[in-house]
Amino acid sequence: MGETRVALTPNVVPLLLNDGHEVLVEAGAGVRAHCVDARYAEAGVRIVGDAAALYAQADAIFRVQPPDSRVAEMMREGTICMGLLAPIAHADVMEILAQRQITSYALELIPRISRAQGMDALTSMATVAGYKAVVLAADRLGKMFPLMMTAAGTVAPAKVLVLGVGVAGLQAIATAKRLGARVTAFDPRAAVREQVQSLGASFLEMELGEDVEMSSGYAREQSDVFLRREQATIGEHLPEVDVVICAAQVFGKRAPVLITAEMVGQMRPGAVVVDLAAEQGGNCELTRSGYETDHGGVTIIAADNLPSLVPTDASQLYARNVVNLFRYLYPRDGNAPGSTDEIVQAAWVTRDGEIVNAAVRAALQQGATA
Ligand code: NAD
């Protein structure tokens, strides 16, 4: 899906100006997020005609998506570059950044710790995605979400099942509840049951025999036996469900398959599955990243880059995250965190001509070996 977000919105410009920076924006960069050049100019931004002219002047560059090699070559040596850099998938570009002495930070690598919350773009974007997944499903479902009692009869509420109750899943539950659906959710971390219930949803009980939560708060990868039991319980409920929102992931791994093709075959025609984990391989076996699939009347939507469908708010949240990170790393009082700081360590990809992220180095090594 084409990117519509912009990395800097006019409302956060004063923070940078007050710190003594000059702010430049490429002409038209914010148009698709409804931030027109005039709004930037009013906020005190200098509009620069095109990307090449911008990169020729900038000391720090804020981006949403990773640069390609052509853009990386455009950056001046010594520039700072911040964005959702997907550094492992773009390890070759990270190598160019290193060669060009560019200091780069990947926002998706910021740890989910309290003091980094304001910079945590993955959380902001998952919040937007969880909301939009439900809105998308409501739009595609041939049924209404709320209970309606009319003179022509009673319309039953839609039944929504949310699988994976992290950031996106919680927001999906809250959104589906606001629209009046009857919501059930499941997550194998025991602590989640209470959160689900506090949102007014039911927790799908299952006997899985273990809590998979690690001390980091993330779920660990589950065994095949565990997943088969989970699939069996989910399968019992699917024939009754109108919408499934898939938002289950295990950090750094392929997304767990929770709905097989056979299970989709048992769903009602007209039902909708929105798979947020599409880019990690999908929670539904039939998900094909970038595509919508029809299987016996059930629509499976591989939801890639949903924040781009909500560009105004997604850009504002993202811009706040990126500016918070920048001001943390380069504060006005010069009291910058040291190189051993947890946030710096996690987000750093390139510095002093080197790739400092071990996983990116390994990806390059693998590519070279292959
Ligand atoms: P998160 O890590 O906060 O939550 C994932 C949840 O899945 C965790 O609570 C975990 O316990 C749970 N889980 C793990 N194994 C499970 C299993 N077997 N069954 C049920 N739940 C299980 O992640 P998030 O930020 O909420 O993101 C969720 C998914 O949405 C990810 O795949 C992420 O990449 C994706 N996402 C997609 C978009 C988009 O536009 N498509 C945007 C943001 C996030």
mmCIF file of C-alpha atoms and ligand atoms in Angstrom:
data_model
loop_
_atom_site.group_PDB
_atom_site.id
_atom_site.type_symbol
_atom_site.label_atom_id
_atom_site.label_comp_id
_atom_site.label_asym_id
_atom_site.label_seq_id
_atom_site.Cartn_x
_atom_site.Cartn_y
_atom_site.Cartn_z
ATOM 1 C CA MET A 1 0.000 0.000 0.000
ATOM 2 C CA GLY A 2 1.420 3.423 -0.916
ATOM 3 C CA GLU A 3 2.720 5.463 1.989
ATOM 4 C CA THR A 4 0.555 8.449 2.890
ATOM 5 C CA ARG A 5 2.046 9.409 6.240
ATOM 6 C CA VAL A 6 4.523 12.213 6.730
ATOM 7 C CA ALA A 7 7.279 12.093 9.349
ATOM 8 C CA LEU A 8 6.829 15.636 10.645
ATOM 9 C CA THR A 9 3.529 17.440 11.180
ATOM 10 C CA PRO A 10 3.182 21.210 11.683
ATOM 11 C CA ASN A 11 2.057 20.874 15.334
ATOM 12 C CA VAL A 12 5.431 19.502 16.491
ATOM 13 C CA VAL A 13 7.536 22.031 14.580
ATOM 14 C CA PRO A 14 7.612 24.539 17.503
ATOM 15 C CA LEU A 15 9.408 21.935 19.660
ATOM 16 C CA LEU A 16 12.280 21.854 17.174
ATOM 17 C CA LEU A 17 12.324 25.603 16.586
ATOM 18 C CA ASN A 18 12.434 26.246 20.346
ATOM 19 C CA ASP A 19 15.460 23.973 20.581
ATOM 20 C CA GLY A 20 17.190 26.281 18.089
ATOM 21 C CA HIS A 21 16.884 24.119 14.964
ATOM 22 C CA GLU A 22 15.865 25.243 11.524
ATOM 23 C CA VAL A 23 13.160 22.985 10.039
ATOM 24 C CA LEU A 24 12.962 22.120 6.341
ATOM 25 C CA VAL A 25 10.259 20.085 4.608
ATOM 26 C CA GLU A 26 10.179 18.771 1.043
ATOM 27 C CA ALA A 27 7.439 20.544 -0.958
ATOM 28 C CA GLY A 28 4.248 18.491 -0.951
ATOM 29 C CA ALA A 29 5.590 15.911 1.526
ATOM 30 C CA GLY A 30 2.535 16.164 3.781
ATOM 31 C CA VAL A 31 -0.201 16.524 1.181
ATOM 32 C CA ARG A 32 -1.533 12.973 1.536
ATOM 33 C CA ALA A 33 -1.689 13.430 5.315
ATOM 34 C CA HIS A 34 -3.564 16.713 4.751
ATOM 35 C CA CYS A 35 -0.603 18.801 5.891
ATOM 36 C CA VAL A 36 -0.249 21.257 3.033
ATOM 37 C CA ASP A 37 2.867 23.376 2.529
ATOM 38 C CA ALA A 38 1.090 26.542 3.704
ATOM 39 C CA ARG A 39 0.532 24.979 7.143
ATOM 40 C CA TYR A 40 4.211 24.142 7.461
ATOM 41 C CA ALA A 41 5.160 27.642 6.317
ATOM 42 C CA GLU A 42 2.826 29.149 8.955
ATOM 43 C CA ALA A 43 4.556 27.008 11.592
ATOM 44 C CA GLY A 44 7.930 28.472 10.567
ATOM 45 C CA VAL A 45 9.165 25.721 8.254
ATOM 46 C CA ARG A 46 11.238 26.419 5.133
ATOM 47 C CA ILE A 47 9.779 24.516 2.168
ATOM 48 C CA VAL A 48 12.426 23.006 -0.107
ATOM 49 C CA GLY A 49 11.599 22.217 -3.741
ATOM 50 C CA ASP A 50 12.572 18.543 -3.935
ATOM 51 C CA ALA A 51 14.155 15.695 -2.035
ATOM 52 C CA ALA A 52 17.605 16.127 -3.580
ATOM 53 C CA ALA A 53 17.741 19.793 -2.516
ATOM 54 C CA LEU A 54 16.517 18.832 0.961
ATOM 55 C CA TYR A 55 19.062 16.066 1.450
ATOM 56 C CA ALA A 56 21.820 18.375 0.243
ATOM 57 C CA GLN A 57 21.123 20.729 3.166
ATOM 58 C CA ALA A 58 19.800 18.627 6.034
ATOM 59 C CA ASP A 59 21.857 17.569 9.052
ATOM 60 C CA ALA A 60 19.082 15.299 10.347
ATOM 61 C CA ILE A 61 16.432 13.547 8.284
ATOM 62 C CA PHE A 62 13.124 12.212 9.602
ATOM 63 C CA ARG A 63 11.455 9.594 7.421
ATOM 64 C CA VAL A 64 8.515 7.215 7.704
ATOM 65 C CA GLN A 65 9.738 4.441 5.392
ATOM 66 C CA PRO A 66 13.308 3.205 4.909
ATOM 67 C CA PRO A 67 15.317 4.981 2.228
ATOM 68 C CA ASP A 68 16.174 3.060 -0.938
ATOM 69 C CA SER A 69 19.770 2.980 -2.119
ATOM 70 C CA ARG A 70 19.256 6.020 -4.395
ATOM 71 C CA VAL A 71 17.977 8.101 -1.472
ATOM 72 C CA ALA A 72 20.712 6.802 0.837
ATOM 73 C CA GLU A 73 23.295 7.992 -1.699
ATOM 74 C CA MET A 74 21.661 11.443 -1.707
ATOM 75 C CA MET A 75 22.263 12.014 2.012
ATOM 76 C CA ARG A 76 25.286 14.064 2.973
ATOM 77 C CA GLU A 77 28.051 12.306 4.860
ATOM 78 C CA GLY A 78 27.555 12.655 8.610
ATOM 79 C CA THR A 79 23.774 13.119 8.444
ATOM 80 C CA ILE A 80 21.467 11.686 11.116
ATOM 81 C CA CYS A 81 18.611 9.557 9.716
ATOM 82 C CA MET A 82 15.599 8.370 11.735
ATOM 83 C CA GLY A 83 12.618 6.351 10.636
ATOM 84 C CA LEU A 84 10.923 2.979 10.480
ATOM 85 C CA LEU A 85 14.013 1.678 8.685
ATOM 86 C CA ALA A 86 13.160 -2.062 8.612
ATOM 87 C CA PRO A 87 16.944 -2.480 8.881
ATOM 88 C CA ILE A 88 17.097 -6.255 8.558
ATOM 89 C CA ALA A 89 14.970 -6.373 5.405
ATOM 90 C CA HIS A 90 16.990 -3.407 4.064
ATOM 91 C CA ALA A 91 20.413 -4.481 5.290
ATOM 92 C CA ASP A 92 21.983 -3.545 1.932
ATOM 93 C CA VAL A 93 20.777 0.047 2.328
ATOM 94 C CA MET A 94 22.013 0.122 5.931
ATOM 95 C CA GLU A 95 25.433 -0.776 4.541
ATOM 96 C CA ILE A 96 25.309 2.277 2.285
ATOM 97 C CA LEU A 97 24.313 4.446 5.257
ATOM 98 C CA ALA A 98 27.286 3.121 7.207
ATOM 99 C CA GLN A 99 29.660 3.720 4.304
ATOM 100 C CA ARG A 100 28.395 7.306 4.091
ATOM 101 C CA GLN A 101 29.080 7.856 7.821
ATOM 102 C CA ILE A 102 25.380 8.348 8.479
ATOM 103 C CA THR A 103 24.126 7.858 12.033
ATOM 104 C CA SER A 104 20.829 6.033 11.754
ATOM 105 C CA TYR A 105 18.158 5.035 14.259
ATOM 106 C CA ALA A 106 15.273 2.623 13.598
ATOM 107 C CA LEU A 107 12.179 3.593 15.556
ATOM 108 C CA GLU A 108 10.802 0.060 15.465
ATOM 109 C CA LEU A 109 13.756 -1.090 17.571
ATOM 110 C CA ILE A 110 12.959 1.201 20.494
ATOM 111 C CA PRO A 111 12.341 -1.005 23.536
ATOM 112 C CA ARG A 112 8.827 -1.127 25.007
ATOM 113 C CA ILE A 113 9.921 0.337 28.366
ATOM 114 C CA SER A 114 8.142 3.079 30.305
ATOM 115 C CA ARG A 115 10.615 5.886 29.688
ATOM 116 C CA ALA A 116 10.604 5.201 25.931
ATOM 117 C CA GLN A 117 6.822 5.268 25.586
ATOM 118 C CA GLY A 118 6.780 8.703 23.988
ATOM 119 C CA MET A 119 9.126 7.477 21.245
ATOM 120 C CA ASP A 120 7.500 4.091 20.701
ATOM 121 C CA ALA A 121 6.260 4.327 17.130
ATOM 122 C CA LEU A 122 5.390 0.611 16.930
ATOM 123 C CA THR A 123 2.894 1.093 19.740
ATOM 124 C CA SER A 124 1.389 4.234 18.184
ATOM 125 C CA MET A 125 1.066 2.580 14.799
ATOM 126 C CA ALA A 126 -0.363 -0.650 16.270
ATOM 127 C CA THR A 127 -2.986 1.454 18.045
ATOM 128 C CA VAL A 128 -4.011 3.020 14.742
ATOM 129 C CA ALA A 129 -3.929 -0.355 12.977
ATOM 130 C CA GLY A 130 -6.086 -2.069 15.604
ATOM 131 C CA TYR A 131 -8.710 0.645 15.235
ATOM 132 C CA LYS A 132 -8.635 0.638 11.453
ATOM 133 C CA ALA A 133 -8.767 -3.156 11.193
ATOM 134 C CA VAL A 134 -12.180 -3.118 12.857
ATOM 135 C CA VAL A 135 -13.447 -0.189 10.798
ATOM 136 C CA LEU A 136 -12.315 -2.012 7.651
ATOM 137 C CA ALA A 137 -14.075 -5.198 8.749
ATOM 138 C CA ALA A 138 -17.253 -3.277 9.598
ATOM 139 C CA ASP A 139 -17.167 -1.739 6.143
ATOM 140 C CA ARG A 140 -16.751 -5.087 4.400
ATOM 141 C CA LEU A 141 -19.208 -7.104 6.494
ATOM 142 C CA GLY A 142 -22.706 -7.395 5.081
ATOM 143 C CA LYS A 143 -24.069 -7.048 8.617
ATOM 144 C CA MET A 144 -24.268 -4.148 11.038
ATOM 145 C CA PHE A 145 -22.218 -4.245 14.239
ATOM 146 C CA PRO A 146 -24.745 -3.072 16.870
ATOM 147 C CA LEU A 147 -27.916 -4.674 18.146
ATOM 148 C CA MET A 148 -30.852 -2.808 16.589
ATOM 149 C CA MET A 149 -34.457 -3.108 17.565
ATOM 150 C CA THR A 150 -36.602 -1.768 14.782
ATOM 151 C CA ALA A 151 -40.252 -1.974 13.733
ATOM 152 C CA ALA A 152 -39.113 -4.342 11.015
ATOM 153 C CA GLY A 153 -37.485 -6.681 13.487
ATOM 154 C CA THR A 154 -34.448 -7.090 15.683
ATOM 155 C CA VAL A 155 -30.962 -7.135 14.206
ATOM 156 C CA ALA A 156 -28.523 -9.219 16.252
ATOM 157 C CA PRO A 157 -25.117 -7.665 17.006
ATOM 158 C CA ALA A 158 -22.126 -8.824 14.997
ATOM 159 C CA LYS A 159 -19.841 -11.329 16.711
ATOM 160 C CA VAL A 160 -16.184 -10.331 16.639
ATOM 161 C CA LEU A 161 -13.268 -12.540 17.678
ATOM 162 C CA VAL A 162 -9.917 -10.880 18.391
ATOM 163 C CA LEU A 163 -6.871 -13.162 18.439
ATOM 164 C CA GLY A 164 -3.769 -11.698 20.074
ATOM 165 C CA VAL A 165 -4.396 -8.995 22.637
ATOM 166 C CA GLY A 166 -1.308 -6.806 22.534
ATOM 167 C CA VAL A 167 -1.480 -3.167 21.538
ATOM 168 C CA ALA A 168 -3.356 -3.688 18.253
ATOM 169 C CA GLY A 169 -5.663 -6.333 19.702
ATOM 170 C CA LEU A 170 -6.679 -4.186 22.681
ATOM 171 C CA GLN A 171 -7.518 -1.290 20.387
ATOM 172 C CA ALA A 172 -9.456 -3.637 18.104
ATOM 173 C CA ILE A 173 -11.527 -4.842 21.076
ATOM 174 C CA ALA A 174 -12.229 -1.281 22.232
ATOM 175 C CA THR A 175 -13.243 -0.200 18.722
ATOM 176 C CA ALA A 176 -15.506 -3.198 18.093
ATOM 177 C CA LYS A 177 -17.172 -2.647 21.476
ATOM 178 C CA ARG A 178 -17.745 1.041 20.679
ATOM 179 C CA LEU A 179 -19.435 -0.031 17.438
ATOM 180 C CA GLY A 180 -21.730 -2.311 19.442
ATOM 181 C CA ALA A 181 -20.381 -5.737 18.513
ATOM 182 C CA ARG A 182 -20.306 -8.729 20.845
ATOM 183 C CA VAL A 183 -16.591 -9.282 21.300
ATOM 184 C CA THR A 184 -14.592 -12.323 22.397
ATOM 185 C CA ALA A 185 -10.801 -12.350 22.547
ATOM 186 C CA PHE A 186 -7.911 -14.646 23.297
ATOM 187 C CA ASP A 187 -4.244 -14.285 24.165
ATOM 188 C CA PRO A 188 -2.094 -16.987 25.813
ATOM 189 C CA ARG A 189 -0.573 -14.528 28.326
ATOM 190 C CA ALA A 190 -2.572 -15.077 31.516
ATOM 191 C CA ALA A 191 -2.431 -11.398 32.500
ATOM 192 C CA VAL A 192 -4.489 -10.437 29.465
ATOM 193 C CA ARG A 193 -7.785 -11.981 30.605
ATOM 194 C CA GLU A 194 -8.457 -9.100 32.999
ATOM 195 C CA GLN A 195 -7.667 -6.458 30.361
ATOM 196 C CA VAL A 196 -10.076 -8.102 27.933
ATOM 197 C CA GLN A 197 -12.820 -8.237 30.520
ATOM 198 C CA SER A 198 -12.238 -4.633 31.616
ATOM 199 C CA LEU A 199 -13.076 -3.583 28.050
ATOM 200 C CA GLY A 200 -16.398 -5.413 28.301
ATOM 201 C CA ALA A 201 -15.352 -8.319 26.065
ATOM 202 C CA SER A 202 -15.411 -12.044 26.911
ATOM 203 C CA PHE A 203 -12.225 -14.026 27.224
ATOM 204 C CA LEU A 204 -12.137 -17.222 25.190
ATOM 205 C CA GLU A 205 -11.221 -19.845 27.782
ATOM 206 C CA MET A 206 -8.984 -22.703 26.715
ATOM 207 C CA GLU A 207 -6.904 -25.359 28.401
ATOM 208 C CA LEU A 208 -3.430 -24.862 27.017
ATOM 209 C CA GLY A 209 -1.479 -25.922 30.052
ATOM 210 C CA GLU A 210 1.056 -23.082 30.164
ATOM 211 C CA ASP A 211 1.390 -19.325 30.459
ATOM 212 C CA VAL A 212 3.711 -18.241 27.686
ATOM 213 C CA GLU A 213 4.569 -14.805 29.069
ATOM 214 C CA MET A 214 8.289 -14.141 29.506
ATOM 215 C CA SER A 215 9.801 -11.714 32.033
ATOM 216 C CA SER A 216 10.036 -9.149 29.192
ATOM 217 C CA GLY A 217 6.226 -9.153 29.010
ATOM 218 C CA TYR A 218 6.270 -10.678 25.507
ATOM 219 C CA ALA A 219 4.920 -14.109 24.640
ATOM 220 C CA ARG A 220 7.493 -16.776 23.828
ATOM 221 C CA GLU A 221 7.166 -18.992 20.770
ATOM 222 C CA GLN A 222 4.710 -21.830 21.362
ATOM 223 C CA SER A 223 5.001 -25.531 20.589
ATOM 224 C CA ASP A 224 3.068 -27.221 17.772
ATOM 225 C CA VAL A 225 1.012 -29.097 20.376
ATOM 226 C CA PHE A 226 0.048 -25.798 22.026
ATOM 227 C CA LEU A 227 -0.953 -24.252 18.703
ATOM 228 C CA ARG A 228 -2.966 -27.296 17.645
ATOM 229 C CA ARG A 229 -4.947 -27.147 20.908
ATOM 230 C CA GLU A 230 -5.489 -23.430 20.414
ATOM 231 C CA GLN A 231 -6.648 -23.976 16.829
ATOM 232 C CA ALA A 232 -9.089 -26.631 18.023
ATOM 233 C CA THR A 233 -10.721 -24.246 20.536
ATOM 234 C CA ILE A 234 -10.805 -21.350 18.070
ATOM 235 C CA GLY A 235 -12.285 -23.730 15.487
ATOM 236 C CA GLU A 236 -15.222 -24.533 17.777
ATOM 237 C CA HIS A 237 -16.170 -20.847 17.828
ATOM 238 C CA LEU A 238 -15.517 -19.857 14.212
ATOM 239 C CA PRO A 239 -18.854 -21.067 12.729
ATOM 240 C CA GLU A 240 -20.619 -18.472 14.934
ATOM 241 C CA VAL A 241 -18.253 -15.571 14.250
ATOM 242 C CA ASP A 242 -18.798 -12.707 11.763
ATOM 243 C CA VAL A 243 -15.416 -11.005 12.043
ATOM 244 C CA VAL A 244 -11.985 -12.195 13.146
ATOM 245 C CA ILE A 245 -9.244 -9.670 13.838
ATOM 246 C CA CYS A 246 -5.877 -11.443 13.865
ATOM 247 C CA ALA A 247 -3.230 -9.570 15.860
ATOM 248 C CA ALA A 248 -1.052 -12.327 17.344
ATOM 249 C CA GLN A 249 2.691 -12.151 17.091
ATOM 250 C CA VAL A 250 5.746 -13.500 18.837
ATOM 251 C CA PHE A 251 8.496 -10.920 18.768
ATOM 252 C CA GLY A 252 11.067 -11.634 16.061
ATOM 253 C CA LYS A 253 9.349 -14.838 14.845
ATOM 254 C CA ARG A 254 6.925 -15.863 12.125
ATOM 255 C CA ALA A 255 3.373 -15.096 13.296
ATOM 256 C CA PRO A 256 1.638 -18.181 14.775
ATOM 257 C CA VAL A 257 -0.901 -19.820 12.467
ATOM 258 C CA LEU A 258 -4.160 -19.783 14.424
ATOM 259 C CA ILE A 259 -6.663 -20.309 11.595
ATOM 260 C CA THR A 260 -6.026 -23.002 8.997
ATOM 261 C CA ALA A 261 -7.648 -23.122 5.544
ATOM 262 C CA GLU A 262 -9.870 -25.933 6.789
ATOM 263 C CA MET A 263 -11.055 -23.738 9.684
ATOM 264 C CA VAL A 264 -11.922 -20.911 7.267
ATOM 265 C CA GLY A 265 -14.021 -23.475 5.394
ATOM 266 C CA GLN A 266 -16.193 -23.810 8.519
ATOM 267 C CA MET A 267 -16.915 -20.080 8.757
ATOM 268 C CA ARG A 268 -20.124 -18.419 7.608
ATOM 269 C CA PRO A 269 -20.177 -17.073 4.061
ATOM 270 C CA GLY A 270 -19.946 -13.296 4.390
ATOM 271 C CA ALA A 271 -17.590 -13.466 7.378
ATOM 272 C CA VAL A 272 -14.481 -11.272 7.294
ATOM 273 C CA VAL A 273 -10.969 -11.992 8.587
ATOM 274 C CA VAL A 274 -8.609 -9.027 8.895
ATOM 275 C CA ASP A 275 -5.066 -10.312 9.385
ATOM 276 C CA LEU A 276 -2.799 -7.695 10.911
ATOM 277 C CA ALA A 277 0.066 -10.150 11.093
ATOM 278 C CA ALA A 278 0.203 -10.462 7.293
ATOM 279 C CA GLU A 279 3.717 -9.048 7.074
ATOM 280 C CA GLN A 280 4.954 -11.655 9.590
ATOM 281 C CA GLY A 281 3.452 -14.497 7.551
ATOM 282 C CA GLY A 282 -0.143 -14.180 8.796
ATOM 283 C CA ASN A 283 -2.216 -15.715 11.612
ATOM 284 C CA CYS A 284 -4.496 -17.187 8.954
ATOM 285 C CA GLU A 285 -3.074 -19.830 6.658
ATOM 286 C CA LEU A 286 -4.812 -18.261 3.643
ATOM 287 C CA THR A 287 -3.451 -14.740 4.176
ATOM 288 C CA ARG A 288 -1.381 -13.484 1.273
ATOM 289 C CA SER A 289 0.424 -10.262 2.116
ATOM 290 C CA GLY A 290 -0.843 -7.432 -0.055
ATOM 291 C CA TYR A 291 -3.930 -9.342 -1.219
ATOM 292 C CA GLU A 292 -7.536 -9.964 -0.341
ATOM 293 C CA THR A 293 -8.652 -13.590 -0.665
ATOM 294 C CA ASP A 294 -12.130 -15.055 -1.031
ATOM 295 C CA HIS A 295 -12.506 -18.583 0.355
ATOM 296 C CA GLY A 296 -16.030 -19.946 0.081
ATOM 297 C CA GLY A 297 -17.533 -16.505 0.640
ATOM 298 C CA VAL A 298 -15.224 -15.625 3.548
ATOM 299 C CA THR A 299 -13.073 -12.578 2.872
ATOM 300 C CA ILE A 300 -9.512 -12.652 4.216
ATOM 301 C CA ILE A 301 -7.914 -9.222 4.169
ATOM 302 C CA ALA A 302 -4.144 -9.098 4.492
ATOM 303 C CA ALA A 303 -3.901 -5.778 6.251
ATOM 304 C CA ASP A 304 -0.546 -4.256 5.323
ATOM 305 C CA ASN A 305 0.267 -0.730 6.463
ATOM 306 C CA LEU A 306 -3.138 0.188 7.873
ATOM 307 C CA PRO A 307 -1.775 3.398 9.457
ATOM 308 C CA SER A 308 -1.502 4.721 5.902
ATOM 309 C CA LEU A 309 -5.305 4.569 5.721
ATOM 310 C CA VAL A 310 -5.471 6.952 8.703
ATOM 311 C CA PRO A 311 -2.709 9.333 7.607
ATOM 312 C CA THR A 312 -3.735 12.415 9.574
ATOM 313 C CA ASP A 313 -3.657 10.890 13.049
ATOM 314 C CA ALA A 314 -0.998 8.313 12.221
ATOM 315 C CA SER A 315 1.327 11.112 11.044
ATOM 316 C CA GLN A 316 0.685 13.220 14.137
ATOM 317 C CA LEU A 317 1.459 10.322 16.468
ATOM 318 C CA TYR A 318 4.489 9.257 14.455
ATOM 319 C CA ALA A 319 5.834 12.815 14.252
ATOM 320 C CA ARG A 320 5.553 13.131 18.018
ATOM 321 C CA ASN A 321 7.456 9.825 18.432
ATOM 322 C CA VAL A 322 10.261 10.809 16.067
ATOM 323 C CA VAL A 323 10.650 14.307 17.523
ATOM 324 C CA ASN A 324 10.678 12.873 21.060
ATOM 325 C CA LEU A 325 13.447 10.476 20.052
ATOM 326 C CA PHE A 326 15.433 13.228 18.352
ATOM 327 C CA ARG A 327 15.136 15.563 21.361
ATOM 328 C CA TYR A 328 16.109 12.708 23.694
ATOM 329 C CA LEU A 329 19.237 11.955 21.686
ATOM 330 C CA TYR A 330 20.147 15.557 20.892
ATOM 331 C CA PRO A 331 18.754 17.637 23.784
ATOM 332 C CA ARG A 332 18.924 21.401 23.853
ATOM 333 C CA ASP A 333 21.053 21.394 27.034
ATOM 334 C CA GLY A 334 23.596 19.109 25.338
ATOM 335 C CA ASN A 335 23.129 16.490 28.044
ATOM 336 C CA ALA A 336 22.793 13.596 25.614
ATOM 337 C CA PRO A 337 22.434 9.971 26.778
ATOM 338 C CA GLY A 338 25.630 7.953 26.556
ATOM 339 C CA SER A 339 26.305 5.138 24.143
ATOM 340 C CA THR A 340 25.375 2.538 26.785
ATOM 341 C CA ASP A 341 21.864 3.960 27.197
ATOM 342 C CA GLU A 342 19.259 1.216 26.614
ATOM 343 C CA ILE A 343 17.256 3.229 24.087
ATOM 344 C CA VAL A 344 20.335 4.357 22.154
ATOM 345 C CA GLN A 345 21.743 0.840 22.106
ATOM 346 C CA ALA A 346 18.486 -0.636 20.824
ATOM 347 C CA ALA A 347 17.662 1.941 18.148
ATOM 348 C CA TRP A 348 21.139 2.519 16.711
ATOM 349 C CA VAL A 349 21.704 0.878 13.335
ATOM 350 C CA THR A 350 24.730 2.680 11.893
ATOM 351 C CA ARG A 351 27.369 4.963 13.395
ATOM 352 C CA ASP A 352 30.975 5.978 12.661
ATOM 353 C CA GLY A 353 31.001 4.087 9.387
ATOM 354 C CA GLU A 354 29.854 0.817 10.979
ATOM 355 C CA ILE A 355 26.677 -1.208 11.244
ATOM 356 C CA VAL A 356 26.300 -1.481 15.009
ATOM 357 C CA ASN A 357 23.171 -3.649 15.040
ATOM 358 C CA ALA A 358 24.210 -7.303 15.243
ATOM 359 C CA ALA A 359 21.048 -8.651 13.567
ATOM 360 C CA VAL A 360 21.592 -6.386 10.544
ATOM 361 C CA ARG A 361 25.226 -7.486 10.317
ATOM 362 C CA ALA A 362 24.077 -11.109 10.446
ATOM 363 C CA ALA A 363 21.519 -10.479 7.687
ATOM 364 C CA LEU A 364 24.252 -9.016 5.485
ATOM 365 C CA GLN A 365 26.536 -11.931 6.237
ATOM 366 C CA GLN A 366 23.808 -14.401 5.319
ATOM 367 C CA GLY A 367 23.130 -12.544 2.080
ATOM 368 C CA ALA A 368 26.833 -12.638 1.214
ATOM 369 C CA THR A 369 27.039 -16.382 1.980
ATOM 370 C CA ALA A 370 23.935 -17.113 -0.083
HETATM 371 P P1 NAD B 1 2.087 -7.079 20.461
HETATM 372 O O1 NAD B 1 3.395 -7.784 20.588
HETATM 373 O O2 NAD B 1 1.768 -5.930 21.333
HETATM 374 O O3 NAD B 1 0.890 -8.140 20.630
HETATM 375 C C1 NAD B 1 0.926 -9.398 20.061
HETATM 376 C C2 NAD B 1 0.115 -10.292 20.975
HETATM 377 O O4 NAD B 1 0.005 -11.589 20.378
HETATM 378 C C3 NAD B 1 0.743 -10.497 22.352
HETATM 379 O O5 NAD B 1 -0.161 -10.090 23.359
HETATM 380 C C4 NAD B 1 1.005 -11.985 22.413
HETATM 381 O O6 NAD B 1 0.856 -12.523 23.718
HETATM 382 C C5 NAD B 1 -0.041 -12.484 21.450
HETATM 383 N N1 NAD B 1 0.176 -13.866 21.001
HETATM 384 C C6 NAD B 1 1.330 -14.524 20.824
HETATM 385 N N2 NAD B 1 1.093 -15.802 20.461
HETATM 386 C C7 NAD B 1 -0.253 -15.940 20.395
HETATM 387 C C8 NAD B 1 -1.112 -17.020 20.117
HETATM 388 N N3 NAD B 1 -0.646 -18.237 19.826
HETATM 389 N N4 NAD B 1 -2.437 -16.805 20.158
HETATM 390 C C9 NAD B 1 -2.956 -15.598 20.462
HETATM 391 N N5 NAD B 1 -2.183 -14.534 20.772
HETATM 392 C C10 NAD B 1 -0.847 -14.711 20.740
HETATM 393 O O7 NAD B 1 1.965 -6.670 18.932
HETATM 394 P P2 NAD B 1 1.085 -5.464 18.318
HETATM 395 O O8 NAD B 1 1.909 -4.247 18.302
HETATM 396 O O9 NAD B 1 -0.249 -5.466 18.924
HETATM 397 O O10 NAD B 1 0.975 -5.978 16.812
HETATM 398 C C11 NAD B 1 0.159 -7.126 16.512
HETATM 399 C C12 NAD B 1 0.343 -7.491 15.043
HETATM 400 O O11 NAD B 1 -0.129 -6.423 14.240
HETATM 401 C C13 NAD B 1 1.812 -7.697 14.630
HETATM 402 O O12 NAD B 1 1.897 -8.755 13.714
HETATM 403 C C14 NAD B 1 2.182 -6.375 13.993
HETATM 404 O O13 NAD B 1 3.238 -6.472 13.096
HETATM 405 C C15 NAD B 1 0.882 -6.076 13.309
HETATM 406 N N6 NAD B 1 0.711 -4.688 12.921
HETATM 407 C C16 NAD B 1 0.223 -4.510 11.682
HETATM 408 C C17 NAD B 1 0.017 -3.249 11.212
HETATM 409 C C18 NAD B 1 -0.571 -3.104 9.851
HETATM 410 O O14 NAD B 1 -0.798 -2.004 9.380
HETATM 411 N N7 NAD B 1 -0.826 -4.190 9.193
HETATM 412 C C19 NAD B 1 0.338 -2.135 11.986
HETATM 413 C C20 NAD B 1 0.819 -2.339 13.271
HETATM 414 C C21 NAD B 1 0.993 -3.641 13.747
#
